[in-house]
Amino acid sequence: MMKTGMIGLGAMGLGMARNLAKAGFLTAVYNRTAAKTAEFKVAVFDSPEALAADVDLVLICVSADQDVLSVVEAIALTVKSGTIVVDMSTVSSETAKKADAILAEKQVAFLDAPVSGGVEGAKNGKLAMMVGGDLEALEKARPVLEALAARIIYMGATGSGQATKAVNQIMGAGINQAVTEALAFAQAQGLALDKVIDVISGGASGNWFLQHRGWTMTQGTFAPGFKLALHHKDLKICQSMAAQTGFSTPITDMTISHYAQLMADGYGDEDISALYRLKKP
Ligand code: NAP
């Protein structure tokens, strides 16, 4: 069996690590803030490089581009050739290519494998995973990844997993705009919001975000979830990827400026449904 280590026990990584442990794959963990490792009955390391030396498969779920690159640089110091490194963070395709180049020098395969499905998906092991990189490495890692994801789709060369995730993030911005605006309108109309959410969820406009965040946003509860500042980071990536091909993204641009306003007001750590704050009557 592949010895598997998890780096990053945040809102997503914690649920992932628990599922890996339940399936019997997890042998090691590392988290920058050590307290979050306390519940795991596996080897706990105090640096990414110490973990990397001890496993065959390294799974990463940290915040942003620079975090992934600093973790990968640390891993590269000690990693054994033949190890597979899978990054499940949401970063740019360019970062995935840089990480791949750093690890290729050590004969280590790198997969960019961002996920969708929220903290609920991470907790339930039902994420959707979009993977770029070496197909052979994916097939070796797949039995372990199946403990995390209900759907694992191979997209092609390194960076194509992250490009697919950018598609998902642009769509998420539009859905957030649509659901927050529509429910604020419902509130302004004086409708019973629980019934609005119930009936619309069963029709053609029904969607995950409405079902999972519709009620809480109308009650003014915005516990993450998916932190608004992280989606802002993702949309900036999408915006720059789009600009490189002269493609215009008006919904993405608008959402970035709405999020920037909310972040300036101190709401960056709230769930993305906090966009409702700007729409409510
Ligand atoms: P989070 O709760 O903020 O957790 C971030 C994790 O990364 C923490 O464990 C943090 O350690 C660690 N970390 C950050 N920078 C680091 C660094 N430089 N070195 C080492 N560790 C570092 O974020 P999250 O919601 O789990 O998201 C993680 C990634 O998944 C992001 O790329 C996000 O865009 C993506 N994602 C999130 C969701 C969602 O719904 N939340 C869904 C899909 C994808 P500490 O504990 O020390 O802070």
Short mmCIF file of N, CA, C and O in Angstrom, two decimals, residues 5-10 13-14 17-18 21 26-48 51:
data_model
loop_
_atom_site.label_atom_id
_atom_site.label_comp_id
_atom_site.label_asym_id
_atom_site.label_seq_id
_atom_site.Cartn_x
_atom_site.Cartn_y
_atom_site.Cartn_z
N GLY A 5 0.67 10.91 2.80
CA GLY A 5 0.75 12.04 3.73
C GLY A 5 -0.08 13.21 3.24
O GLY A 5 -0.16 13.45 2.04
N MET A 6 -0.70 13.91 4.18
CA MET A 6 -1.55 15.06 3.84
C MET A 6 -0.94 16.33 4.42
O MET A 6 -0.65 16.39 5.62
N ILE A 7 -0.80 17.34 3.56
CA ILE A 7 -0.28 18.65 3.97
C ILE A 7 -1.39 19.68 3.84
O ILE A 7 -1.88 19.92 2.73
N GLY A 8 -1.81 20.28 4.97
CA GLY A 8 -2.87 21.29 4.94
C GLY A 8 -4.16 20.73 5.48
O GLY A 8 -4.84 19.94 4.81
N LEU A 9 -4.48 21.12 6.72
CA LEU A 9 -5.70 20.62 7.38
C LEU A 9 -6.65 21.78 7.64
O LEU A 9 -7.11 21.99 8.76
N GLY A 10 -6.94 22.54 6.59
CA GLY A 10 -7.89 23.65 6.69
C GLY A 10 -9.32 23.15 6.53
O GLY A 10 -9.61 21.97 6.76
N GLY A 13 -8.96 20.45 3.81
CA GLY A 13 -7.97 19.40 4.10
C GLY A 13 -8.34 18.53 5.29
O GLY A 13 -8.05 17.32 5.29
N LEU A 14 -9.00 19.11 6.27
CA LEU A 14 -9.36 18.34 7.46
C LEU A 14 -10.32 17.20 7.11
O LEU A 14 -10.12 16.05 7.49
N ALA A 17 -8.47 14.56 5.11
CA ALA A 17 -7.58 13.72 5.92
C ALA A 17 -8.38 12.71 6.74
O ALA A 17 -7.96 11.55 6.89
N ARG A 18 -9.52 13.15 7.23
CA ARG A 18 -10.37 12.21 8.00
C ARG A 18 -10.82 11.06 7.12
O ARG A 18 -10.83 9.91 7.54
N ALA A 21 -7.98 8.71 6.51
CA ALA A 21 -7.73 7.90 7.70
C ALA A 21 -8.76 6.78 7.81
O ALA A 21 -8.42 5.62 8.06
N LEU A 26 -4.14 6.91 5.27
CA LEU A 26 -3.35 8.01 5.83
C LEU A 26 -2.25 7.49 6.76
O LEU A 26 -2.53 6.77 7.71
N THR A 27 -0.99 7.87 6.47
CA THR A 27 0.10 7.47 7.37
C THR A 27 0.80 8.67 7.99
O THR A 27 1.58 8.51 8.92
N ALA A 28 0.55 9.90 7.44
CA ALA A 28 1.28 11.07 7.95
C ALA A 28 0.50 12.35 7.69
O ALA A 28 -0.22 12.43 6.69
N VAL A 29 0.66 13.32 8.59
CA VAL A 29 0.05 14.64 8.38
C VAL A 29 1.05 15.73 8.74
O VAL A 29 1.96 15.53 9.55
N TYR A 30 0.83 16.89 8.10
CA TYR A 30 1.54 18.12 8.48
C TYR A 30 0.55 19.27 8.35
O TYR A 30 -0.19 19.35 7.37
N ASN A 31 0.52 20.14 9.35
CA ASN A 31 -0.20 21.40 9.22
C ASN A 31 0.65 22.50 9.84
O ASN A 31 1.28 22.29 10.87
N ARG A 32 0.65 23.67 9.18
CA ARG A 32 1.46 24.80 9.65
C ARG A 32 1.13 25.14 11.10
O ARG A 32 2.01 25.32 11.92
N THR A 33 -0.18 25.19 11.40
CA THR A 33 -0.61 25.39 12.79
C THR A 33 -0.79 24.00 13.41
O THR A 33 -1.73 23.27 13.07
N ALA A 34 0.14 23.63 14.28
CA ALA A 34 0.26 22.23 14.72
C ALA A 34 -0.99 21.71 15.42
O ALA A 34 -1.30 20.52 15.32
N ALA A 35 -1.74 22.57 16.11
CA ALA A 35 -2.89 22.12 16.91
C ALA A 35 -3.88 21.28 16.09
O ALA A 35 -4.49 20.35 16.63
N LYS A 36 -4.01 21.59 14.79
CA LYS A 36 -5.01 20.89 13.98
C LYS A 36 -4.66 19.42 13.70
O LYS A 36 -5.48 18.68 13.19
N THR A 37 -3.43 19.01 14.03
CA THR A 37 -3.04 17.62 13.79
C THR A 37 -3.40 16.71 14.96
O THR A 37 -3.29 15.49 14.84
N ALA A 38 -3.84 17.32 16.08
CA ALA A 38 -3.96 16.57 17.34
C ALA A 38 -4.83 15.33 17.24
O ALA A 38 -4.55 14.31 17.86
N GLU A 39 -5.90 15.37 16.43
CA GLU A 39 -6.85 14.25 16.40
C GLU A 39 -6.34 13.04 15.61
O GLU A 39 -6.95 11.97 15.67
N PHE A 40 -5.24 13.20 14.87
CA PHE A 40 -4.82 12.10 13.97
C PHE A 40 -3.85 11.15 14.64
O PHE A 40 -2.87 11.56 15.25
N LYS A 41 -4.19 9.84 14.48
CA LYS A 41 -3.37 8.81 15.11
C LYS A 41 -2.39 8.25 14.08
O LYS A 41 -2.29 7.05 13.88
N VAL A 42 -1.70 9.15 13.38
CA VAL A 42 -0.68 8.77 12.40
C VAL A 42 0.55 9.60 12.72
O VAL A 42 0.53 10.41 13.63
N ALA A 43 1.62 9.42 11.91
CA ALA A 43 2.83 10.21 12.16
C ALA A 43 2.53 11.69 11.90
O ALA A 43 1.97 12.04 10.87
N VAL A 44 2.90 12.52 12.86
CA VAL A 44 2.71 13.97 12.72
C VAL A 44 4.09 14.60 12.51
O VAL A 44 4.98 14.42 13.33
N PHE A 45 4.26 15.31 11.38
CA PHE A 45 5.56 15.92 11.08
C PHE A 45 5.49 17.42 11.29
O PHE A 45 4.43 18.04 11.18
N ASP A 46 6.68 18.01 11.57
CA ASP A 46 6.67 19.45 11.83
C ASP A 46 7.16 20.27 10.64
O ASP A 46 7.39 21.47 10.76
N SER A 47 7.32 19.62 9.48
CA SER A 47 7.63 20.37 8.26
C SER A 47 7.20 19.55 7.05
O SER A 47 7.14 18.32 7.13
N PRO A 48 6.92 20.20 5.91
CA PRO A 48 6.57 19.45 4.69
C PRO A 48 7.70 18.54 4.24
O PRO A 48 7.46 17.42 3.76
N LEU A 51 7.77 15.27 6.24
CA LEU A 51 6.69 14.38 5.80
C LEU A 51 7.05 13.73 4.47
O LEU A 51 6.90 12.52 4.28
#
